[in-house]
Structure formats: structure tokens, C-alpha cells
Amino acid sequence: MLAASVLASPAHAQTQAPAAQQASPQHSATAPSGKAKNIIVFLADAGGVSVVNAASLLAYGEPLKLRIQQWPYLGLSETSPVDNFVSDSANGMSAIMTGIKTHNGVISQAADAVRKERDGAPTKTLLEYAEERGLLTGVITTQSIADATPAATYAHSNDRGKWGEIFPQALAPRFGDGVDVMFGAGRKKIGEQLSAAGTSFEALSQSHDRPIYASLDAVPQSNARPIVVADDMDVHAATLRALDLLEQSPEGYLLVVEWDAHTDDPRKGLENVVNFDKLIAEIENRVDLSDTLLLFTADHSFGLQVDGGQRGQDLLAGYDTWKAAEGEDAIVRLQNVLVNHSHTAEEVPALAIGAGAERVHGYFPNTHLFEIMMDALGWEPDSAALN
Ligand SMILES: [Zn+2]
């Protein structure tokens, strides 16, 4: 409530935008031309405003120390599904990737879907538009590569739990030749669900003539379109490796990188955000911001609040005691931090730098992020926006 009212205050709105632009001379030197050749989406799953703030406090003892907090353009992205106030990852990411809100649990299908019961019209994803136009594409995640957030980039399903139906869609694309680089986790559970669906990693590899490796290290240098489904994914290594491949594309590329930021375990979640931010800083230094748009956002927010603490002292005082007690409580009450184990409805940050970043401003529904990316690439959505 406090954060929202401060952000909404006209006085802040007037002083903040010019100040942010003036504060970073290097940003104006690479002023966005408005047209992006490449886009990288950094998706912090459950990384709301309060989580981003707390990550800075934890790692640096002060607010506003993350690299993403130095970016010149920001908006507040509203994440709700068509019927409820609070989103899950399936609706949240589907809306960002397709420009169309749906129901929780549904993967890139329109709101005529009934979860687990009836398919809705598939909604064409930004990744599918990119594939159709000959760009290289990549999807990377710390989570299962069939989990809702990555799935919303490449698959369509009436239920996020149907991994045996979701994962094979990566190998049978509706547009282009499908995701070029896929690095994620979830090998055991996806394998089980493939088996239940009468197939396997081996069978899919053979029928599509595309190996599915069990680790990043197993991928030969000669493979320009690698798929890795591992037990755990090192997203830092994976992202650098993916960029080596995607940067070869004369037509440009779309890369989506998800890093889990749920703060059920506050230390783990906040450290994830800090490490994600370090990776993002490395990528920001690597790419050419005159033709590449970097976008950081979240699929939905989460119930973490900082309600105490002092500079120079540990934000997570009391964490070790809570952790030792194997706290499974619905509410985590640390000295300075309160965590309600729940997704929450308030808007999430959308932060941008690079080509086309100036389009990100104000409050907007998360579907606007799809429009921003399409517009930055110079693309028009198909007429019905459904396909
Ligand atoms: Zn999520």
C-alpha cells in the first residue's frame, strides 16, 4: 500500500523520469533507436517490487543497488487473469508472451479454455512470431523446461501440469523450426510424464532427429540448436552459452531467461534475484544496446514485505533459527521480513534498457509487454491475434 501510493504520487512521477534519464550518461549515449533486432526477456518468477527491493537490501545493505534498478525505463505491469485478481505463472507468462490474458493454469490459450477440461484457441506467442520470421530463439530456466513459465513461450495446453503433452510441442513447432536453444531442468519428472504419455526423451530425439542432452557439458560444440533437460540448470552458464549461438543470427534473436524468485524461503529467493541481477549486468555489458532490448519483469508478485531493519545490519536476522525449525508455516515472521506464502495481486516491475526501451512506462496490463516487444521489433500481430 505504501509503495503504491508513493509511486503514484504526481510529485514523484514528475521528478523521477527526467532524473533517471539524466543520472546515467551512458544510457543516453546508447539512446534507443526505437527498433530492436534482438530481445532478451529476463523473467524473475514471483519477482515483485518488494522482492527486488529486498534483494538489494540483503546483498548490498542499501536500496537501489541492483543493476536493473539503474535502468532508465520502468513501468508497473498488472498481472491478473481474466477472472481472478491473483495470477499464477501460466496466465502471467502467457499474457506477456501472447498479449492475451487467460485463466490460471492455462498455457498460451485464450480464455475459452477450461482448465484440464477443454482447449481454448491457441494464442500465438512472441517466440512463434520470431520463429515465423526467421529469428533464432532460446528459452532458459532454473525450473523445469516444461513448467508454466517456459512452457508459455513454446506450447499451448489447457493445463500447466500436462508436461507429457507440453514438452513434445517444443519439437513439433507450429512456426519455423521451433525453439533453437532450450536449457532447463525437470528431467526426472518430465521423463516420467513422457513415459505415461507413451513416449520418452530417446523416442522424441530419434523421431525429430534432435538429441536431448542431460547436461550442458554433454552438448558438443558442433550442435547449433541444443536442447538440454537436466536435473538442475546453471542459468548463468546456460545464458552465456545460448548467446554464443543466438548472436550468430543475421536476423536477430529472442531469448527468454527465467530465474525462480519465489521467497517461500526468503534467503534462497532473494539470493536468486541478486544472482540473476549479476547475470543481467554481465549481459548488459555484452550486448549492443543500440539494437537489443533488455526487459526485466515478473509473471506475478509475491507476499514478501520488509517492515523493519537498519542499514548495515542483516536484513534476514532470525533466518537461521527459522530455517533450523524447518518452518513450513503459512506465514514466515522474521525480525525485519514478513513472508506470506502466496502470490499477490499488485503490479510487478517492468524495467527496460536498450532499443525500444522507451516504450516501457506507466501502469499497464502485462499484455502491453507483448505489444511493446512486437512494436520494438517492427512487427504487427496477426489480425485475429489468435492462430
Ligand atoms: Zn510464477
Short mmCIF file of C-alpha atoms and ligand atoms in Angstrom, two decimals:
data_model
loop_
_atom_site.label_atom_id
_atom_site.label_comp_id
_atom_site.label_asym_id
_atom_site.label_seq_id
_atom_site.Cartn_x
_atom_site.Cartn_y
_atom_site.Cartn_z
CA MET A 1 0.00 0.00 0.00
CA LEU A 2 2.71 2.46 0.96
CA ALA A 3 4.86 1.66 -2.05
CA ALA A 4 1.93 2.08 -4.40
CA SER A 5 0.90 5.42 -3.01
CA VAL A 6 4.44 6.76 -3.17
CA LEU A 7 4.86 5.59 -6.75
CA ALA A 8 1.51 7.04 -7.73
CA SER A 9 2.31 10.47 -6.28
CA PRO A 10 2.45 13.01 -9.10
CA ALA A 11 5.37 14.82 -7.48
CA HIS A 12 7.47 11.71 -7.77
CA ALA A 13 6.29 10.96 -11.25
CA GLN A 14 7.37 14.41 -12.40
CA THR A 15 10.77 14.39 -10.82
CA GLN A 16 11.65 10.77 -11.34
CA ALA A 17 11.50 10.31 -15.07
CA PRO A 18 13.89 13.13 -16.07
CA ALA A 19 16.21 12.40 -13.15
CA ALA A 20 16.51 8.76 -14.14
CA GLN A 21 17.36 9.74 -17.67
CA GLN A 22 19.94 12.31 -16.64
CA ALA A 23 21.54 10.16 -13.99
CA SER A 24 23.13 7.76 -16.44
CA PRO A 25 25.05 9.43 -19.26
CA GLN A 26 25.98 6.04 -20.72
CA HIS A 27 22.29 5.40 -21.26
CA SER A 28 21.74 8.49 -23.37
CA ALA A 29 24.87 7.65 -25.38
CA THR A 30 23.10 4.47 -26.46
CA ALA A 31 19.71 6.08 -26.74
CA PRO A 32 17.20 3.57 -28.05
CA SER A 33 16.56 3.95 -31.75
CA GLY A 34 13.12 2.51 -31.23
CA LYS A 35 13.81 -0.54 -33.37
CA ALA A 36 15.13 -3.74 -31.84
CA LYS A 37 16.83 -6.57 -33.69
CA ASN A 38 17.21 -8.71 -30.58
CA ILE A 39 15.17 -9.03 -27.38
CA ILE A 40 16.12 -10.68 -24.13
CA VAL A 41 13.35 -11.13 -21.53
CA PHE A 42 14.59 -11.69 -18.00
CA LEU A 43 11.68 -13.17 -16.07
CA ALA A 44 12.05 -13.29 -12.31
CA ASP A 45 9.31 -15.71 -11.33
CA ALA A 46 7.44 -14.05 -8.43
CA GLY A 47 9.89 -11.13 -8.52
CA GLY A 48 7.65 -8.26 -7.45
CA VAL A 49 8.66 -4.74 -6.42
CA SER A 50 9.14 -5.69 -2.76
CA VAL A 51 11.29 -8.70 -3.67
CA VAL A 52 13.53 -6.60 -5.92
CA ASN A 53 13.87 -4.03 -3.15
CA ALA A 54 14.65 -6.69 -0.51
CA ALA A 55 17.28 -8.29 -2.76
CA SER A 56 19.18 -5.02 -2.85
CA LEU A 57 18.87 -4.60 0.92
CA LEU A 58 20.10 -8.14 1.54
CA ALA A 59 23.06 -8.10 -0.83
CA TYR A 60 24.25 -4.50 -0.55
CA GLY A 61 22.76 -3.25 2.73
CA GLU A 62 21.10 -0.40 0.85
CA PRO A 63 18.22 0.14 -1.56
CA LEU A 64 18.64 0.74 -5.30
CA LYS A 65 21.92 -1.12 -5.71
CA LEU A 66 20.84 -3.72 -8.24
CA ARG A 67 21.87 -3.20 -11.84
CA ILE A 68 18.29 -3.45 -13.04
CA GLN A 69 17.40 -0.60 -10.67
CA GLN A 70 19.73 1.64 -12.71
CA TRP A 71 17.82 1.05 -15.94
CA PRO A 72 16.25 4.17 -17.40
CA TYR A 73 12.73 2.96 -18.18
CA LEU A 74 10.17 1.37 -15.91
CA GLY A 75 6.52 0.61 -15.78
CA LEU A 76 4.24 -1.27 -13.43
CA SER A 77 2.75 -4.33 -15.07
CA GLU A 78 -0.62 -5.64 -13.92
CA THR A 79 -0.76 -9.45 -13.91
CA SER A 80 -4.31 -10.66 -13.17
CA PRO A 81 -6.03 -13.44 -15.14
CA VAL A 82 -9.41 -12.88 -16.81
CA ASP A 83 -11.44 -13.99 -13.80
CA ASN A 84 -9.39 -13.62 -10.60
CA PHE A 85 -7.24 -10.90 -9.06
CA VAL A 86 -4.14 -13.04 -8.43
CA SER A 87 -2.17 -14.73 -11.19
CA ASP A 88 -0.18 -17.90 -11.42
CA SER A 89 2.80 -18.36 -13.73
CA ALA A 90 0.75 -19.90 -16.52
CA ASN A 91 -1.58 -16.96 -17.07
CA GLY A 92 1.11 -14.43 -16.12
CA MET A 93 3.62 -15.60 -18.69
CA SER A 94 1.01 -16.39 -21.34
CA ALA A 95 -0.20 -12.79 -21.18
CA ILE A 96 3.33 -11.43 -21.58
CA MET A 97 4.16 -13.77 -24.44
CA THR A 98 0.88 -13.60 -26.38
CA GLY A 99 -0.76 -10.28 -25.45
CA ILE A 100 -3.87 -12.15 -24.31
CA LYS A 101 -4.90 -12.82 -20.72
CA THR A 102 -6.36 -16.20 -19.86
CA HIS A 103 -7.20 -18.36 -16.82
CA ASN A 104 -4.72 -19.50 -14.21
CA GLY A 105 -3.27 -22.86 -15.13
CA VAL A 106 -3.73 -22.36 -18.87
CA ILE A 107 -0.71 -22.21 -21.19
CA SER A 108 -1.00 -19.76 -24.12
CA GLN A 109 -4.61 -20.50 -24.93
CA ALA A 110 -7.41 -17.94 -24.98
CA ALA A 111 -9.96 -17.55 -22.19
CA ASP A 112 -12.33 -20.02 -23.87
CA ALA A 113 -10.11 -22.73 -22.39
CA VAL A 114 -11.42 -24.63 -19.40
CA ARG A 115 -8.53 -25.77 -17.28
CA LYS A 116 -7.89 -29.52 -17.51
CA GLU A 117 -11.12 -29.97 -19.47
CA ARG A 118 -11.25 -28.11 -22.74
CA ASP A 119 -8.72 -26.49 -25.05
CA GLY A 120 -9.09 -22.83 -25.88
CA ALA A 121 -7.88 -21.22 -29.07
CA PRO A 122 -4.07 -21.29 -29.11
CA THR A 123 -2.70 -17.77 -28.74
CA LYS A 124 0.35 -17.11 -30.89
CA THR A 125 3.44 -16.42 -28.80
CA LEU A 126 6.16 -13.88 -29.42
CA LEU A 127 8.51 -16.82 -29.81
CA GLU A 128 6.29 -18.23 -32.54
CA TYR A 129 6.26 -14.86 -34.32
CA ALA A 130 10.05 -14.82 -34.05
CA GLU A 131 10.34 -18.35 -35.42
CA GLU A 132 8.00 -17.49 -38.28
CA ARG A 133 10.23 -14.54 -39.18
CA GLY A 134 13.47 -16.50 -39.11
CA LEU A 135 14.99 -15.25 -35.89
CA LEU A 136 16.88 -17.58 -33.62
CA THR A 137 15.08 -18.28 -30.34
CA GLY A 138 16.08 -19.52 -26.92
CA VAL A 139 14.40 -20.47 -23.65
CA ILE A 140 16.35 -20.98 -20.44
CA THR A 141 15.13 -21.67 -16.91
CA THR A 142 16.24 -22.71 -13.46
CA GLN A 143 12.96 -24.65 -13.30
CA SER A 144 11.55 -27.50 -15.34
CA ILE A 145 11.64 -26.61 -19.03
CA ALA A 146 8.01 -27.84 -19.15
CA ASP A 147 6.92 -25.71 -16.20
CA ALA A 148 4.35 -22.99 -16.79
CA THR A 149 6.65 -20.02 -17.39
CA PRO A 150 8.93 -21.52 -20.06
CA ALA A 151 6.03 -23.55 -21.49
CA ALA A 152 4.06 -20.38 -22.24
CA THR A 153 6.76 -19.39 -24.76
CA TYR A 154 6.54 -22.53 -26.93
CA ALA A 155 3.47 -24.60 -26.02
CA HIS A 156 -0.31 -24.46 -25.76
CA SER A 157 -2.19 -26.52 -23.19
CA ASN A 158 -5.35 -26.30 -21.13
CA ASP A 159 -3.37 -27.33 -18.05
CA ARG A 160 0.13 -26.42 -16.91
CA GLY A 161 0.52 -29.83 -15.28
CA LYS A 162 0.41 -31.77 -18.56
CA TRP A 163 4.16 -31.94 -19.06
CA GLY A 164 3.89 -35.06 -21.21
CA GLU A 165 1.84 -33.00 -23.66
CA ILE A 166 3.71 -29.71 -23.24
CA PHE A 167 7.35 -30.70 -23.69
CA PRO A 168 6.93 -32.55 -27.03
CA GLN A 169 5.46 -29.37 -28.54
CA ALA A 170 8.95 -27.87 -28.44
CA LEU A 171 9.92 -30.45 -31.06
CA ALA A 172 6.78 -30.10 -33.17
CA PRO A 173 6.52 -26.34 -33.66
CA ARG A 174 3.66 -24.53 -35.34
CA PHE A 175 6.05 -21.94 -36.81
CA GLY A 176 9.60 -22.06 -38.10
CA ASP A 177 11.76 -24.86 -36.81
CA GLY A 178 10.86 -24.34 -33.16
CA VAL A 179 12.93 -23.19 -30.20
CA ASP A 180 16.57 -23.24 -31.25
CA VAL A 181 18.17 -23.33 -27.80
CA MET A 182 16.43 -24.87 -24.77
CA PHE A 183 18.23 -25.22 -21.47
CA GLY A 184 16.21 -26.20 -18.42
CA ALA A 185 15.68 -28.60 -15.56
CA GLY A 186 12.97 -31.12 -14.68
CA ARG A 187 14.47 -34.19 -16.37
CA LYS A 188 13.10 -36.76 -13.95
CA LYS A 189 9.51 -35.58 -13.78
CA ILE A 190 9.25 -34.74 -17.48
CA GLY A 191 10.68 -38.18 -18.25
CA GLU A 192 8.02 -39.79 -16.08
CA GLN A 193 5.22 -37.89 -17.76
CA LEU A 194 6.59 -38.63 -21.23
CA SER A 195 6.60 -42.27 -20.28
CA ALA A 196 2.98 -42.08 -19.12
CA ALA A 197 2.15 -40.47 -22.48
CA GLY A 198 3.79 -43.37 -24.30
CA THR A 199 6.99 -41.66 -25.36
CA SER A 200 10.44 -40.76 -23.98
CA PHE A 201 13.36 -38.38 -24.44
CA GLU A 202 15.03 -41.04 -26.60
CA ALA A 203 11.98 -41.57 -28.81
CA LEU A 204 11.48 -37.82 -29.28
CA SER A 205 15.18 -37.34 -30.04
CA GLN A 206 15.04 -40.01 -32.71
CA SER A 207 11.78 -39.06 -34.36
CA HIS A 208 12.78 -35.40 -34.60
CA ASP A 209 16.46 -36.06 -35.24
CA ARG A 210 17.38 -33.77 -32.36
CA PRO A 211 19.35 -35.02 -29.37
CA ILE A 212 18.05 -34.07 -25.91
CA TYR A 213 21.04 -33.87 -23.62
CA ALA A 214 21.02 -34.41 -19.87
CA SER A 215 23.58 -31.70 -19.09
CA LEU A 216 25.12 -28.57 -20.61
CA ASP A 217 28.51 -30.27 -20.61
CA ALA A 218 27.20 -33.07 -22.79
CA VAL A 219 26.39 -30.72 -25.67
CA PRO A 220 29.02 -30.89 -28.42
CA GLN A 221 30.33 -27.56 -29.72
CA SER A 222 29.09 -28.54 -33.17
CA ASN A 223 25.44 -28.51 -32.07
CA ALA A 224 23.98 -25.13 -33.01
CA ARG A 225 20.43 -25.96 -31.78
CA PRO A 226 20.95 -27.74 -28.47
CA ILE A 227 18.24 -28.97 -26.11
CA VAL A 228 19.25 -29.78 -22.56
CA VAL A 229 16.82 -31.13 -19.99
CA ALA A 230 18.90 -31.60 -16.86
CA ASP A 231 18.24 -32.30 -13.19
CA ASP A 232 19.49 -28.81 -12.34
CA MET A 233 20.30 -25.94 -14.63
CA ASP A 234 23.11 -23.43 -14.14
CA VAL A 235 21.34 -20.48 -15.74
CA HIS A 236 24.43 -18.30 -15.73
CA ALA A 237 26.46 -20.78 -17.80
CA ALA A 238 23.43 -21.61 -19.91
CA THR A 239 22.72 -18.00 -20.83
CA LEU A 240 26.30 -17.29 -21.89
CA ARG A 241 26.33 -20.46 -23.96
CA ALA A 242 23.00 -19.62 -25.56
CA LEU A 243 24.15 -16.14 -26.52
CA ASP A 244 27.22 -17.58 -28.25
CA LEU A 245 24.78 -19.39 -30.54
CA LEU A 246 21.99 -16.81 -30.83
CA GLU A 247 24.36 -13.95 -31.61
CA GLN A 248 25.24 -15.72 -34.86
CA SER A 249 21.77 -14.94 -36.20
CA PRO A 250 21.75 -12.40 -39.05
CA GLU A 251 18.01 -11.84 -38.49
CA GLY A 252 18.28 -11.30 -34.74
CA TYR A 253 17.14 -13.38 -31.79
CA LEU A 254 14.62 -13.70 -28.97
CA LEU A 255 15.90 -15.12 -25.69
CA VAL A 256 13.73 -15.72 -22.61
CA VAL A 257 15.54 -16.42 -19.35
CA GLU A 258 13.58 -17.40 -16.26
CA TRP A 259 15.07 -17.46 -12.77
CA ASP A 260 12.89 -18.50 -9.86
CA ALA A 261 12.36 -15.73 -7.31
CA HIS A 262 9.71 -17.22 -5.04
CA THR A 263 10.60 -16.22 -1.48
CA ASP A 264 8.91 -19.03 0.47
CA ASP A 265 12.48 -19.43 1.64
CA PRO A 266 13.41 -15.75 1.83
CA ARG A 267 17.19 -16.20 1.68
CA LYS A 268 17.06 -18.55 -1.27
CA GLY A 269 14.59 -16.41 -3.19
CA LEU A 270 16.38 -13.13 -2.59
CA GLU A 271 19.80 -14.59 -3.40
CA ASN A 272 18.32 -15.85 -6.66
CA VAL A 273 17.33 -12.28 -7.53
CA VAL A 274 20.79 -10.98 -6.66
CA ASN A 275 22.45 -13.63 -8.82
CA PHE A 276 20.02 -13.00 -11.64
CA ASP A 277 20.87 -9.30 -11.45
CA LYS A 278 24.59 -10.09 -11.69
CA LEU A 279 23.96 -12.18 -14.79
CA ILE A 280 21.86 -9.39 -16.27
CA ALA A 281 24.68 -6.89 -15.63
CA GLU A 282 27.06 -9.18 -17.50
CA ILE A 283 24.66 -9.48 -20.42
CA GLU A 284 24.03 -5.73 -20.46
CA ASN A 285 27.78 -5.19 -20.83
CA ARG A 286 27.97 -7.76 -23.60
CA VAL A 287 25.17 -6.87 -25.99
CA ASP A 288 24.83 -3.85 -28.28
CA LEU A 289 22.06 -1.80 -26.69
CA SER A 290 21.53 0.13 -29.91
CA ASP A 291 19.86 -2.93 -31.44
CA THR A 292 18.99 -5.07 -28.42
CA LEU A 293 16.12 -4.59 -25.97
CA LEU A 294 16.60 -5.94 -22.46
CA LEU A 295 13.41 -6.34 -20.44
CA PHE A 296 13.14 -7.44 -16.82
CA THR A 297 9.78 -8.34 -15.37
CA ALA A 298 7.83 -10.89 -13.33
CA ASP A 299 4.85 -13.10 -14.08
CA HIS A 300 3.15 -12.19 -10.75
CA SER A 301 4.06 -10.71 -7.41
CA PHE A 302 4.58 -12.42 -4.05
CA GLY A 303 3.76 -11.74 -0.40
CA LEU A 304 7.09 -10.58 0.94
CA GLN A 305 7.36 -7.38 2.93
CA VAL A 306 10.29 -5.63 4.57
CA ASP A 307 8.83 -3.97 7.65
CA GLY A 308 11.95 -3.34 9.70
CA GLY A 309 15.72 -3.34 9.66
CA GLN A 310 18.64 -0.93 9.57
CA ARG A 311 21.43 -0.14 7.17
CA GLY A 312 24.50 -2.16 7.95
CA GLN A 313 22.56 -4.94 9.66
CA ASP A 314 21.44 -8.28 8.31
CA LEU A 315 18.08 -7.95 6.61
CA LEU A 316 17.33 -11.59 7.33
CA ALA A 317 18.10 -11.57 11.06
CA GLY A 318 16.43 -14.63 12.58
CA TYR A 319 16.53 -16.58 9.35
CA ASP A 320 18.83 -19.35 10.63
CA THR A 321 16.57 -20.03 13.60
CA TRP A 322 13.51 -20.18 11.35
CA LYS A 323 15.31 -22.43 8.87
CA ALA A 324 16.54 -24.80 11.59
CA ALA A 325 12.96 -25.21 12.79
CA GLU A 326 12.07 -26.34 9.26
CA GLY A 327 9.42 -23.68 9.18
CA GLU A 328 6.54 -24.72 6.97
CA ASP A 329 4.20 -22.09 8.38
CA ALA A 330 1.99 -20.18 6.01
CA ILE A 331 3.49 -17.00 7.44
CA VAL A 332 7.23 -16.51 7.97
CA ARG A 333 7.85 -13.87 10.64
CA LEU A 334 11.48 -12.83 10.76
CA GLN A 335 12.69 -9.76 12.61
CA ASN A 336 12.55 -7.47 9.58
CA VAL A 337 10.77 -9.51 6.98
CA LEU A 338 7.28 -10.94 6.76
CA VAL A 339 6.50 -13.56 4.13
CA ASN A 340 3.03 -14.70 3.31
CA HIS A 341 3.49 -17.83 1.16
CA SER A 342 1.28 -16.59 -1.58
CA HIS A 343 1.19 -14.93 -4.94
CA THR A 344 -0.22 -11.41 -4.68
CA ALA A 345 -2.18 -9.12 -6.95
CA GLU A 346 -0.21 -5.88 -7.03
CA GLU A 347 1.64 -4.81 -10.16
CA VAL A 348 5.18 -6.01 -10.84
CA PRO A 349 8.11 -4.01 -12.17
CA ALA A 350 8.81 -3.91 -15.88
CA LEU A 351 12.30 -2.48 -16.36
CA ALA A 352 13.93 -1.85 -19.70
CA ILE A 353 17.08 -0.63 -21.39
CA GLY A 354 18.23 -0.64 -24.99
CA ALA A 355 16.46 -0.47 -28.33
CA GLY A 356 12.79 0.34 -27.88
CA ALA A 357 13.03 0.56 -24.08
CA GLU A 358 11.38 3.99 -24.04
CA ARG A 359 8.06 2.26 -24.73
CA VAL A 360 8.02 0.96 -21.15
CA HIS A 361 6.31 3.49 -18.87
CA GLY A 362 3.25 3.95 -16.68
CA TYR A 363 0.84 1.42 -15.30
CA PHE A 364 -0.34 -1.13 -17.86
CA PRO A 365 -1.76 -4.65 -18.14
CA ASN A 366 1.01 -7.22 -18.68
CA THR A 367 -0.38 -7.87 -22.18
CA HIS A 368 1.10 -4.49 -23.10
CA LEU A 369 4.59 -6.00 -22.77
CA PHE A 370 3.77 -8.21 -25.76
CA GLU A 371 2.71 -5.13 -27.71
CA ILE A 372 5.87 -3.29 -26.68
CA MET A 373 8.11 -6.12 -27.86
CA MET A 374 6.23 -6.60 -31.13
CA ASP A 375 6.36 -2.87 -31.77
CA ALA A 376 10.06 -2.68 -30.94
CA LEU A 377 10.71 -5.45 -33.45
CA GLY A 378 8.57 -3.60 -36.01
CA TRP A 379 6.00 -6.39 -36.20
CA GLU A 380 2.21 -6.33 -36.41
CA PRO A 381 0.22 -9.03 -34.65
CA ASP A 382 -1.85 -11.28 -36.91
CA SER A 383 -5.30 -9.79 -37.40
CA ALA A 384 -7.27 -12.01 -35.07
CA ALA A 385 -4.29 -12.24 -32.70
CA LEU A 386 -5.31 -15.88 -32.50
CA ASN A 387 -3.95 -18.56 -34.72
ZN ZN B 1 5.33 -17.70 -11.33
#
